[in-house]
Short mmCIF file of C-alpha atoms in Angstrom, two decimals:
data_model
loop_
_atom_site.label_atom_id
_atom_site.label_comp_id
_atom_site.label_asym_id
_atom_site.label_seq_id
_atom_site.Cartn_x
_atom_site.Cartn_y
_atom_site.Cartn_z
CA UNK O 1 -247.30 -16.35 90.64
CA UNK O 2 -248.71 -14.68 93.79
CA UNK O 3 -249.90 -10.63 93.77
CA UNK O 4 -249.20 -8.25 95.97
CA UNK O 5 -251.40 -5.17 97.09
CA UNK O 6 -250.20 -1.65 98.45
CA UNK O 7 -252.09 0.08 100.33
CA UNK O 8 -250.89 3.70 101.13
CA UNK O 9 -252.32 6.09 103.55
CA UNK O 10 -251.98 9.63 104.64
CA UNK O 11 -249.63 12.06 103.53
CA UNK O 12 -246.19 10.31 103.97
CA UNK O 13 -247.73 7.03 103.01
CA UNK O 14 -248.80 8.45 99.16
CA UNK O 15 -245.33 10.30 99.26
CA UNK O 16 -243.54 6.69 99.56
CA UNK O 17 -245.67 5.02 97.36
CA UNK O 18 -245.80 7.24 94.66
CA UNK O 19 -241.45 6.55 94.96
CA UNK O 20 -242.34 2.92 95.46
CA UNK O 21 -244.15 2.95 92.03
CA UNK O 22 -241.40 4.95 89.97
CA UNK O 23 -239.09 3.24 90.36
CA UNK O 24 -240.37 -0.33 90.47
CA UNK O 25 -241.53 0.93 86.78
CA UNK O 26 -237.80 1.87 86.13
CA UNK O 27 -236.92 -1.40 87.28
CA UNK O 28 -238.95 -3.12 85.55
CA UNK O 29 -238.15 -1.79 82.27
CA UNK O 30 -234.61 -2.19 82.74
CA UNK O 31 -234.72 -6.00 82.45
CA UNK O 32 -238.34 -6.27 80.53
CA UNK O 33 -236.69 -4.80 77.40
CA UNK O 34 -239.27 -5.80 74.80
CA UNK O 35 -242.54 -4.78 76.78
CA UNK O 36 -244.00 -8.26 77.84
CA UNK O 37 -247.10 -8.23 80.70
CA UNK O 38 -244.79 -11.47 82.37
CA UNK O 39 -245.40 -12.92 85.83
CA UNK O 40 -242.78 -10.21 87.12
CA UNK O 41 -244.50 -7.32 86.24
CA UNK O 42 -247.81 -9.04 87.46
CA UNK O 43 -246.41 -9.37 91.19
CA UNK O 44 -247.63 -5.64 91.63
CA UNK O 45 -249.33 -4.27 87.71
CA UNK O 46 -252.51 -5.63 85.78
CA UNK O 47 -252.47 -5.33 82.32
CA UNK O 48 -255.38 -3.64 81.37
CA UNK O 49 -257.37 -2.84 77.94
CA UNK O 50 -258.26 0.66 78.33
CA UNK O 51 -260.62 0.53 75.10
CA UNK O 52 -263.29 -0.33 77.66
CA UNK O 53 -264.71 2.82 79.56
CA UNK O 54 -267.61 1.12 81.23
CA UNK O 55 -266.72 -0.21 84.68
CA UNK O 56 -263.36 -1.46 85.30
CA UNK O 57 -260.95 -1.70 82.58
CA UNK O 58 -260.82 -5.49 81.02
CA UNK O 59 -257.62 -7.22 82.17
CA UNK O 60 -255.50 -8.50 79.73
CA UNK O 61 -253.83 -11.99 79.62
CA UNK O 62 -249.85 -12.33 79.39
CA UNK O 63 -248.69 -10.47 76.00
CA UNK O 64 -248.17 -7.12 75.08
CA UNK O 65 -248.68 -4.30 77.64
CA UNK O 66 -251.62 -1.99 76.90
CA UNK O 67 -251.67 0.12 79.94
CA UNK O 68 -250.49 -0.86 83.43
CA UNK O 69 -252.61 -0.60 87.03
CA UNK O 70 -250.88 -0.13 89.71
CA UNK O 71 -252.25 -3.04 92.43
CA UNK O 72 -252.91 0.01 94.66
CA UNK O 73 -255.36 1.79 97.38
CA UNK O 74 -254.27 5.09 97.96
CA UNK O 75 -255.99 7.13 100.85
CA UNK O 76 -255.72 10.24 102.37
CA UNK O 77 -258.07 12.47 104.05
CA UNK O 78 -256.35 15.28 102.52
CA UNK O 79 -256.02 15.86 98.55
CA UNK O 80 -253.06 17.22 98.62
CA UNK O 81 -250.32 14.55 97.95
CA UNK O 82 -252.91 12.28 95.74
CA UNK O 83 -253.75 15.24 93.88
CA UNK O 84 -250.05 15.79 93.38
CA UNK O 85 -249.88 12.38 92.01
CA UNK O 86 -252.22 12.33 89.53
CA UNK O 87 -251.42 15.22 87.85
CA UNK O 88 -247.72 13.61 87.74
CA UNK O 89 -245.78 11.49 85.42
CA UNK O 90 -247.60 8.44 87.07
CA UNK O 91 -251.46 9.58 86.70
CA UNK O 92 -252.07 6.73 84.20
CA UNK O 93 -250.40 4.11 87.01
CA UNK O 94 -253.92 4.64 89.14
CA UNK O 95 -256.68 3.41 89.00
CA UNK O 96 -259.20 6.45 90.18
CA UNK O 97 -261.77 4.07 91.63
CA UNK O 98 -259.08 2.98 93.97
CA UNK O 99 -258.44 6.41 95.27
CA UNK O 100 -259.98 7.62 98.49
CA UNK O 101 -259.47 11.40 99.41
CA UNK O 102 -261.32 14.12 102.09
CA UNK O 103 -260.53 17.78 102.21
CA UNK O 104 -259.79 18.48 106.19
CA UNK O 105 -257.61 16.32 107.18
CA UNK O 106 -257.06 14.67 110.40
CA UNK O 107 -255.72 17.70 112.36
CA UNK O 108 -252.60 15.12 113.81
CA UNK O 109 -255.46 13.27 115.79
CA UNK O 110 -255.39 9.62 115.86
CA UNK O 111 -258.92 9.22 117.03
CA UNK O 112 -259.96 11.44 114.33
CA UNK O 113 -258.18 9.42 111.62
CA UNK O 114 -259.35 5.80 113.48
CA UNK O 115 -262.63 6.64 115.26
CA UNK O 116 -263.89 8.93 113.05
CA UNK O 117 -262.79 8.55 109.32
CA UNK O 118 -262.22 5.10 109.94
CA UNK O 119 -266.00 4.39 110.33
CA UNK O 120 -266.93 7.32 108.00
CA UNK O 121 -265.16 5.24 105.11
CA UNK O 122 -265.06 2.02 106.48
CA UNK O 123 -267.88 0.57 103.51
CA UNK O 124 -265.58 2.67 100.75
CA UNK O 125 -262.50 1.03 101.94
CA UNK O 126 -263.69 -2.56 102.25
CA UNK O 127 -265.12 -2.15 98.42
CA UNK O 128 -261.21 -0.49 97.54
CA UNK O 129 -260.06 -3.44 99.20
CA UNK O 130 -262.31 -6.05 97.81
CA UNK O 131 -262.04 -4.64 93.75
CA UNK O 132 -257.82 -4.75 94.25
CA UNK O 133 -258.22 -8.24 95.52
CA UNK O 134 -260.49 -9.57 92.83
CA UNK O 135 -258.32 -8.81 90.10
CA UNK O 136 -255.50 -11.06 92.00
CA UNK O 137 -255.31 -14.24 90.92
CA UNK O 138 -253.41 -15.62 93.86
CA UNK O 139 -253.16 -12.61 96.64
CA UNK O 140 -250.54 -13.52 99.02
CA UNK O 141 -249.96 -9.90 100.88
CA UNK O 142 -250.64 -6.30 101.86
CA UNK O 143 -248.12 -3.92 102.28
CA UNK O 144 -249.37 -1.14 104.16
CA UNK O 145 -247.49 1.92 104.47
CA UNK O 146 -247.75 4.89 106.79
CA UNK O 147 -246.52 7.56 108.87
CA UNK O 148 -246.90 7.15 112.93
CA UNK O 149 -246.51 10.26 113.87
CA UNK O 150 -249.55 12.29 112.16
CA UNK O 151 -253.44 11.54 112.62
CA UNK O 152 -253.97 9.68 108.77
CA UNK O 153 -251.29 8.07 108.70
CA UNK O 154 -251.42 6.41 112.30
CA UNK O 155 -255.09 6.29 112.62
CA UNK O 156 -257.25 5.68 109.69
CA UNK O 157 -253.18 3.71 108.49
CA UNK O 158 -254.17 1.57 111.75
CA UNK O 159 -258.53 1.19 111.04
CA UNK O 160 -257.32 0.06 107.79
CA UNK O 161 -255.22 -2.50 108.71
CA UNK O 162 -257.53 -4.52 110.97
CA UNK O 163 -260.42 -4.40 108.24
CA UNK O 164 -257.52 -5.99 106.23
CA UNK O 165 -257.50 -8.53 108.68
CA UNK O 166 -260.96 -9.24 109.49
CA UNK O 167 -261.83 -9.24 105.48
CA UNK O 168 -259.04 -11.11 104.10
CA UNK O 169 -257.35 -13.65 107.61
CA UNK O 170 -255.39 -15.41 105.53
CA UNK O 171 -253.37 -12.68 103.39
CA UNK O 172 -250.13 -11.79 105.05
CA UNK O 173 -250.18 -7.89 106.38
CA UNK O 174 -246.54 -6.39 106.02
CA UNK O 175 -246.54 -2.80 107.82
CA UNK O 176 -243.60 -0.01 106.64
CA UNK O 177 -244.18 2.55 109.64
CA UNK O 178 -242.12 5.33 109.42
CA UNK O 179 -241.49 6.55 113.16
CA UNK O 180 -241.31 10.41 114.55
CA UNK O 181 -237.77 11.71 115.06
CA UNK O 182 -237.64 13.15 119.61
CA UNK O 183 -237.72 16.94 117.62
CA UNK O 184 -241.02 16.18 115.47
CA UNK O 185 -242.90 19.27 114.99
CA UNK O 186 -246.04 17.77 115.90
CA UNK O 187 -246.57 18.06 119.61
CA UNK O 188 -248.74 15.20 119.55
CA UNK O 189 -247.01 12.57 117.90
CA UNK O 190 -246.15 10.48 121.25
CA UNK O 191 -249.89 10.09 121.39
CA UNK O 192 -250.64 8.95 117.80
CA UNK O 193 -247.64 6.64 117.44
CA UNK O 194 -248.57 4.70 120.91
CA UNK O 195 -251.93 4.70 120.45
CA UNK O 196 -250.82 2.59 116.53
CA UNK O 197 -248.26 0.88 118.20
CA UNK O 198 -250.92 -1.02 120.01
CA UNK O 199 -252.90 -1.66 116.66
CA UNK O 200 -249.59 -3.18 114.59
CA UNK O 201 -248.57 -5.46 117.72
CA UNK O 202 -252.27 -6.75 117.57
CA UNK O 203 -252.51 -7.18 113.46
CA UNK O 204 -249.78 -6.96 112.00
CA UNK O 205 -248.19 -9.88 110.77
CA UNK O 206 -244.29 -7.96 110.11
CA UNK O 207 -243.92 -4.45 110.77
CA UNK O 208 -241.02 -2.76 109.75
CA UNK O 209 -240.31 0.30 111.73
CA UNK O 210 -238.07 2.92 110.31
CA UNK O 211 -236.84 6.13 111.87
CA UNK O 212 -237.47 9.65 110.56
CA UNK O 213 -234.33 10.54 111.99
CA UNK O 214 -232.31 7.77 110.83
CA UNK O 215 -233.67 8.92 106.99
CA UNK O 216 -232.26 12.76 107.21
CA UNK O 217 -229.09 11.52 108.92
CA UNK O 218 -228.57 8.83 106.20
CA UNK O 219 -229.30 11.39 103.27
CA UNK O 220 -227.40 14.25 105.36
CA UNK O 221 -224.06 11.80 105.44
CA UNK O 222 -224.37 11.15 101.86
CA UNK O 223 -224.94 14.59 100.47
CA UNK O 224 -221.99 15.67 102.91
CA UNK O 225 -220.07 13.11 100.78
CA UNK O 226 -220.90 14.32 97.61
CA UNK O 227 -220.26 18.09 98.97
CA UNK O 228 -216.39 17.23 100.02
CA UNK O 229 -215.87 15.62 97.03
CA UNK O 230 -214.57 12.73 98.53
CA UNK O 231 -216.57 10.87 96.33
CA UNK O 232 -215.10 12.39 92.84
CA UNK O 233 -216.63 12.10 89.57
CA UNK O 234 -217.97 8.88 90.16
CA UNK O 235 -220.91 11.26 91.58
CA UNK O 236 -223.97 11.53 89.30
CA UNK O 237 -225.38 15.17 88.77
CA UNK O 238 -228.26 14.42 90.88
CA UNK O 239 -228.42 12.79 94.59
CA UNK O 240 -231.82 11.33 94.20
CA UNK O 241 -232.25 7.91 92.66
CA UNK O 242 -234.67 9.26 90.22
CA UNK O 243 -231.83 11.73 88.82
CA UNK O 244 -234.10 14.09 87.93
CA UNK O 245 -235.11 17.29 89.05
CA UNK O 246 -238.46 19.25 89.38
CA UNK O 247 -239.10 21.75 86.16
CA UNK O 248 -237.96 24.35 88.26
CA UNK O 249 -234.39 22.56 89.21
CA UNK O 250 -235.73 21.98 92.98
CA UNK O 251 -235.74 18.52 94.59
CA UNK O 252 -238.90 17.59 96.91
CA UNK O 253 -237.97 18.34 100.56
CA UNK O 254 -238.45 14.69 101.26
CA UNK O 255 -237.93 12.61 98.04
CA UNK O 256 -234.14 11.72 98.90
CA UNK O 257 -235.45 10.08 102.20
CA UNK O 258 -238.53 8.04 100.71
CA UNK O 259 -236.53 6.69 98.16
CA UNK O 260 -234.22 4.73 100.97
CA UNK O 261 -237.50 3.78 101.68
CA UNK O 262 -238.85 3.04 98.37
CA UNK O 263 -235.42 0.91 98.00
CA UNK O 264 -236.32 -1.28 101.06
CA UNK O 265 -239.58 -2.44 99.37
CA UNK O 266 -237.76 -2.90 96.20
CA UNK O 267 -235.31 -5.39 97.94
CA UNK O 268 -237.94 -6.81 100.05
CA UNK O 269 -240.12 -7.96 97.32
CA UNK O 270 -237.39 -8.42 94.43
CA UNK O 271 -237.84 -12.13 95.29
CA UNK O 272 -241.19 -12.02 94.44
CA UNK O 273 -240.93 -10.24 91.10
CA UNK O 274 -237.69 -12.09 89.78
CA UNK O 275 -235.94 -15.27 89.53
CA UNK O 276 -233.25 -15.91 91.66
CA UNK O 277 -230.93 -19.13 92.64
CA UNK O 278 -232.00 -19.02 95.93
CA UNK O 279 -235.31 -17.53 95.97
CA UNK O 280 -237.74 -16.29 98.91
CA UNK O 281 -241.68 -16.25 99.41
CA UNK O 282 -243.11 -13.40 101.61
CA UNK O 283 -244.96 -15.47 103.13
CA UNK O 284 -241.18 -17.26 104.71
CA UNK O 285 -240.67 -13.83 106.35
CA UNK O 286 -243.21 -13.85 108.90
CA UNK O 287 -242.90 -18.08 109.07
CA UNK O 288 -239.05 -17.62 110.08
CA UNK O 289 -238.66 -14.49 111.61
CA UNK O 290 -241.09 -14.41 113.84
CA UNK O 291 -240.75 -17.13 116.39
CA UNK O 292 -243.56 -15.08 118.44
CA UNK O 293 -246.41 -13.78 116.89
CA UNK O 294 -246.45 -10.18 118.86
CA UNK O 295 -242.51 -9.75 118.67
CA UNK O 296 -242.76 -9.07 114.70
CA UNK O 297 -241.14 -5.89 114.39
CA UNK O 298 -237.98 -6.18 111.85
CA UNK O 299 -234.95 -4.11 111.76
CA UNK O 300 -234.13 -3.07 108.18
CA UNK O 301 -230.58 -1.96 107.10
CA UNK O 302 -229.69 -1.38 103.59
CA UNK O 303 -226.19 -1.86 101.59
CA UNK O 304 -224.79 -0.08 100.12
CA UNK O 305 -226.38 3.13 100.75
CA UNK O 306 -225.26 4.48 97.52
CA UNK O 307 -227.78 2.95 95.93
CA UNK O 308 -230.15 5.35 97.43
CA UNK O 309 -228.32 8.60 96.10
CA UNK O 310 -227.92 7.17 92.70
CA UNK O 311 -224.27 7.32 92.88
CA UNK O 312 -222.01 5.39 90.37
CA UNK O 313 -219.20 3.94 92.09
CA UNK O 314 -216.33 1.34 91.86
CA UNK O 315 -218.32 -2.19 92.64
CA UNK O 316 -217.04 -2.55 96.43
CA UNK O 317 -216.01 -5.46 97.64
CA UNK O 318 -218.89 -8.11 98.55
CA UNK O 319 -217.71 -8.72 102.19
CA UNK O 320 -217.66 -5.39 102.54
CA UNK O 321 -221.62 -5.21 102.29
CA UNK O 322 -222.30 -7.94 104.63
CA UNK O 323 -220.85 -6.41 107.36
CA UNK O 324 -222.08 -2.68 106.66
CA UNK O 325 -225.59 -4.61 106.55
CA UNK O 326 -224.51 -5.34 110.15
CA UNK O 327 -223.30 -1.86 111.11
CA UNK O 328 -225.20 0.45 113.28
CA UNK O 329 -224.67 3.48 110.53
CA UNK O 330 -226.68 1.38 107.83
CA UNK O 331 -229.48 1.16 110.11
CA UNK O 332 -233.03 2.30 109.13
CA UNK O 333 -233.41 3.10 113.26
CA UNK O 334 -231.48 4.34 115.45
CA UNK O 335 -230.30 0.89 117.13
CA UNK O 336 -227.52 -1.13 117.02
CA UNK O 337 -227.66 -4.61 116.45
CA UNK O 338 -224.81 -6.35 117.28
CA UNK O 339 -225.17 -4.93 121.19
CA UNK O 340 -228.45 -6.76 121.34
CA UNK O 341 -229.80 -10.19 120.94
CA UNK O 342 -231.20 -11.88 117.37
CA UNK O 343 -234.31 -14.07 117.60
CA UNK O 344 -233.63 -14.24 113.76
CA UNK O 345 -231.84 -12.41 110.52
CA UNK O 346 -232.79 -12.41 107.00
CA UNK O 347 -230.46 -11.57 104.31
CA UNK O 348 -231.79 -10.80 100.66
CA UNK O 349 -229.50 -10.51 98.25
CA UNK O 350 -229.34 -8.99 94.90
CA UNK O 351 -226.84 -9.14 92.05
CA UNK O 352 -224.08 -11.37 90.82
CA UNK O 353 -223.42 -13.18 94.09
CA UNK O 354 -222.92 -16.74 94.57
CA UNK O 355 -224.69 -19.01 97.45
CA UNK O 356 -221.23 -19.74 98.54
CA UNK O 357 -220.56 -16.34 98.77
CA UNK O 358 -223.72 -15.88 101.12
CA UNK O 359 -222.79 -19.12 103.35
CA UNK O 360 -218.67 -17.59 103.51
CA UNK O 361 -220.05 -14.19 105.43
CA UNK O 362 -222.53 -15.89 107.29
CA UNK O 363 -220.04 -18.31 108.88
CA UNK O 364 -217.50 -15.03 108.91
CA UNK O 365 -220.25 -12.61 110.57
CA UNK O 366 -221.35 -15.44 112.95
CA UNK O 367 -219.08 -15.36 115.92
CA UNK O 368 -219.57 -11.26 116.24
CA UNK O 369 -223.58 -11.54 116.49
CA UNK O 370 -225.37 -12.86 119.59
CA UNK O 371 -228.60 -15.08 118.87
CA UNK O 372 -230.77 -16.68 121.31
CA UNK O 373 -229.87 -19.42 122.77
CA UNK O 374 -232.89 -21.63 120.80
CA UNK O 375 -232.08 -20.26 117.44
CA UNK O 376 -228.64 -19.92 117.07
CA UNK O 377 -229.34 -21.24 113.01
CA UNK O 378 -231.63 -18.75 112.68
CA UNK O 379 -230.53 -17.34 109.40
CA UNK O 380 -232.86 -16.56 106.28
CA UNK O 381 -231.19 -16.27 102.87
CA UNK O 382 -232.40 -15.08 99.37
CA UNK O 383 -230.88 -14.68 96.35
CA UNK O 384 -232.27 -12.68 93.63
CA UNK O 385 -230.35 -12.51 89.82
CA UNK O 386 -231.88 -9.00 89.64
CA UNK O 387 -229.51 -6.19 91.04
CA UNK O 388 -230.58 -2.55 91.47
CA UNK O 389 -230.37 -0.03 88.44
CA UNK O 390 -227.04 0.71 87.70
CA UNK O 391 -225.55 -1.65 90.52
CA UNK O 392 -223.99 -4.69 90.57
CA UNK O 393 -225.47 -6.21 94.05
CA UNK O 394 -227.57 -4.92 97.22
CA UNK O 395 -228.63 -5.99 100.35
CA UNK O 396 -231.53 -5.68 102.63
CA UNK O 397 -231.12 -7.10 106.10
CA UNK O 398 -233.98 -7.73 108.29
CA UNK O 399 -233.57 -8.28 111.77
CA UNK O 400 -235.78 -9.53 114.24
CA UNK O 401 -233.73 -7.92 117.42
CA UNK O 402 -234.67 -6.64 121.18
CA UNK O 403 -232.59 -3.16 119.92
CA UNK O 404 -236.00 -1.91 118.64
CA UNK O 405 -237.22 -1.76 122.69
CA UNK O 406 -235.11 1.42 122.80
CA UNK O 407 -237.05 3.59 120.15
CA UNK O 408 -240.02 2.11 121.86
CA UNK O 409 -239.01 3.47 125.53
CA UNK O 410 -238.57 6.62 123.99
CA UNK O 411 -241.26 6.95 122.61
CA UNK O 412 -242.94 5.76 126.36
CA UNK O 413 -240.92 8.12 127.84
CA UNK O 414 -242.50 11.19 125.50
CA UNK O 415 -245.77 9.56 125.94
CA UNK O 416 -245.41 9.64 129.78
CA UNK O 417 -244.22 13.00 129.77
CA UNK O 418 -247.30 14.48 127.94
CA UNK O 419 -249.96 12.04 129.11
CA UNK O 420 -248.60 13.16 132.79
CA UNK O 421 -250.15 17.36 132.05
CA UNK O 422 -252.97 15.67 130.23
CA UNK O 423 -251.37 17.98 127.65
CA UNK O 424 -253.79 18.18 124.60
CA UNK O 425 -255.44 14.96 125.84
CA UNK O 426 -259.25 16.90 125.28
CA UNK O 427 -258.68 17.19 121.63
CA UNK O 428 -258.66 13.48 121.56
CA UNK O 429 -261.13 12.55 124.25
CA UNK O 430 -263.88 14.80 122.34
CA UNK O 431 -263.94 12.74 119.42
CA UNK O 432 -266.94 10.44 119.30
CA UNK O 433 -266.01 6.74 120.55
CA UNK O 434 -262.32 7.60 122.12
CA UNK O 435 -262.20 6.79 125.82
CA UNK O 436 -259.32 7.75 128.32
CA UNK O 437 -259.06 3.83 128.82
CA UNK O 438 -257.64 4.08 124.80
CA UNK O 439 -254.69 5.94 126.32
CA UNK O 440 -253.96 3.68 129.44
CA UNK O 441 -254.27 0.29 126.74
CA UNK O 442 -252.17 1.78 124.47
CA UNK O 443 -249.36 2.10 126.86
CA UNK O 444 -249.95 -1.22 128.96
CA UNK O 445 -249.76 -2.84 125.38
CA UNK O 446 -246.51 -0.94 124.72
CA UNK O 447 -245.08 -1.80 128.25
CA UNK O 448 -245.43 -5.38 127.60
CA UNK O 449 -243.84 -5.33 124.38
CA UNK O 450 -240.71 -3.48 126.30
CA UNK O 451 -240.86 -5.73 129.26
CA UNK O 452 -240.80 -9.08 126.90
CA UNK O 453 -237.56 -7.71 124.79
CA UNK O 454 -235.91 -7.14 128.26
CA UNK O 455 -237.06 -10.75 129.17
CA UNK O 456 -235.19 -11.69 126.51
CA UNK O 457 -231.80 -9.71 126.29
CA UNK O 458 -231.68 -10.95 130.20
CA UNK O 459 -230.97 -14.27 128.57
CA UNK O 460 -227.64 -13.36 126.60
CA UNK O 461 -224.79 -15.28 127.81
CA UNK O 462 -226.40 -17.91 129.24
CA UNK O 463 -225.51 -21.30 127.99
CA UNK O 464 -228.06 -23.47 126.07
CA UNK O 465 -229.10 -25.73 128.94
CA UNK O 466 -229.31 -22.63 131.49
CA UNK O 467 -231.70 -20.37 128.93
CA UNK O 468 -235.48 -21.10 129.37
CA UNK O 469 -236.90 -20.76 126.52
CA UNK O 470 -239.60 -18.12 127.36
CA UNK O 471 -243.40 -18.38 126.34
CA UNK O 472 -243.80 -14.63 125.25
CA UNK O 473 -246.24 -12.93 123.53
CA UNK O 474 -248.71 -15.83 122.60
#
């Protein structure tokens, strides 16, 4: 069984993860009933013997669960949010060597949270890094995750993912990158998330980009649901997954949205942790949905999107959830598919479905979904036995599709508009190391990536014979 390592960074990032971890645990315990450290539960937890204070704590073979260890790094250069965590219900889930936390913050910088915390903890990390990954028996993947739009998140998220790749080449280096909405309160966001943009193209191996604004419109249309009633008493008290409540009865501003994040990484890696008739390795992600290494950024959609108000509903019919997958509203962006052109789709499954049930809405879903011209089989299936808490099935579609160029030109158009004033460009350039020529890569690098998804989409329509097959992004 391979391991997996999360790495979380800046404020967003520990807010996700800290969801992430709850209710993987909640998962977990919902189908490992008598308490067993198994190969499941050792995808993401070591088993630990916490009688021994000196150093780290022993790990325990497969048997009964002393204490579980999160397989985390969590980093922030404020202690906010990690303080937060450890002195909530999960404190005992870290590991406080793996923990790395500053008191200033990066002021919404970038450069600040890549040129200058990056090499101010760069020795720290790599040690973080290396103690996770020693306690792996067979460590097939980081999962990063991070906000773009901030100065952690996007900077020191970005410094840490190419010491991921220079220390450890051969682990696969899944990105979750959680993208500004146009009315983000921080002025400088176009800035930070073009300036990572160019980082993920050139490191990442799958980066999964997810709107801000997609989140609160997806948790806005569900709460409106549960106001109007239309929903009845299948409605649980509570709206977030969790169904519970702070002490005081208030829900965190923000908890509804990570947890449709939280969810995705769920599905994504339920192949991993459980068995499954049809099962898939992380590691087939990036192998078939990536026919060109720099075009690697996957459009998620989840299904149904109860699931991620912890709503108790009628099972709905199975078609029915392959072709919301499909539908622009189940989106985790602001794109629309089906208007655009697939270089490939994965479909993981959870629940009581049948392969023949997966091959029937394939074949149905088919003629209303345009692939390129080279890959019109280019379809990735899993099915995991496991279904969500309290559900019957779920699915998580990934979609490798040119629709993502549009959040990208907006974001080059906000980038253009700011970098035109040299608005707040100083800030930046007085940080030791940062050069104006950062700024002018950052958006040739982002310009390309555009320029080779319109490449593409030119090619829709064209018969097989008539379609080059383009030599992008090698």
């Amino acid at each position: 069984m391979t391991q997996s390592i999360v790495v979380q960074v800046g404020q967003c990032g520990n807010q996700v993860g800290c969801r992430f971890w709850d209710l993987a645990l909640r998962e977990h315990a919902s189908v490992n009933k008598k308490g067993i450290y198994d190969e499941a539960l050792g995808s993401f937890f070591r088993n630990v013997d916490t009688r021994y204070s000196d150093g780290d704590c022993m790990d325990l073979p497969k048997g009964k669960i002393r204490s579980l260890k999160a397989r985390a790094v969590l980093i922030d250069m404020e202690e906010g949010v990690v303080n937060e965590l450890l002195q909530g219900p999960l404190r005992d889930v870290f590991d406080s060597k793996q923990l790395i936390t500053d008191v200033s913050g990066s002021g919404n910088n970038w450069a600040v949270g890549y040129k200058s915390y990056g090499f101010q903890y760069r020795e720290q990390i790599l040690e973080n890094l290396r103690r996770a990954a020693e306690h792996c028996d067979c460590l097939q993947c980081f999962f990063l995750i991070h906000s773009m739009g901030g100065g952690t998140g996007s900077g020191l998220g970005t410094y840490v993912l190419n010491l991921m790749e220079d220390e450890f080449p051969d682990v696969y280096r899944f990105v979750t990158s959680v993208y500004p909405s146009a009315e983000d309160d921080v002025i400088t966001s176009p800035y930070n998330s073009i300036l990572a943009m160019r980082e993920l193209t050139e490191h990442a191996d799958c980066v999964l980009p997810i709107e801000n604004q997609s989140l609160v419109d997806i948790v806005n249309k569900i709460n409106q649901m549960t106001n109007s009633g239309k929903l009845g008493a299948a409605i649980k008290p509570y709206t977030l997954i969790s169904g519970q409540k702070e002490a005081k009865g208030q829900e965190k501003p923000f908890d509804a949205m990570n947890n449709i994040v939280a969810n995705l990484l769920l599905n994504l890696t339920s192949s991993a942790r459980f068995e499954g008739s049809l099962n898939m390795d992380l590691n087939e992600i990036s192998m078939n949905l990536v026919p060109f290494p720099q075009l690697h950024y996957l459009v998620p959609s989840l299904t149904p999107l109860y699931t991620l108000a912890d709503v108790n509903i009628p099972t709905r019919r199975l078609d029915q959830m392959f072709s919301d997958a499909f539908s622009k509203d189940h989106q985790l962006m602001h794109a629309d598919p089906k208007r655009n052109l697939y270089l490939a789709c994965a479909l993981m499954v959870r629940g009581n479905v049948q392969i023949s049930d997966l091959r029937r809405n394939i074949e149905r879903l088919k003629p209303t979904l345009q692939f390129v011209s080279w890959n019109q089989e280019g379809w990735k299936t899993s099915l995991c036995s496991v279904p969500p808490v309290g559900h019957t099935h779920s699915l998580l579609a990934l979609a490798n599709n040119t629709c993502v160029k549009s959040t990208f030109q907006d974001l080059k158009d906000r980038f253009v508009k700011l970098y035109k004033k040299k608005a707040h460009l100083h800030h930046y350039l007085h940080v030791d190391g940062m050069e104006q020529s950062c700024f002018t890569e950052a958006i040739t690098s982002l310009s390309s990536l555009i320029e080779e998804y319109n490449r593409l989409d030119a090619t829709k329509g064209l018969p097989v014979s008539d379609a080059t097959r383009l030599s992008i992004a090698m």
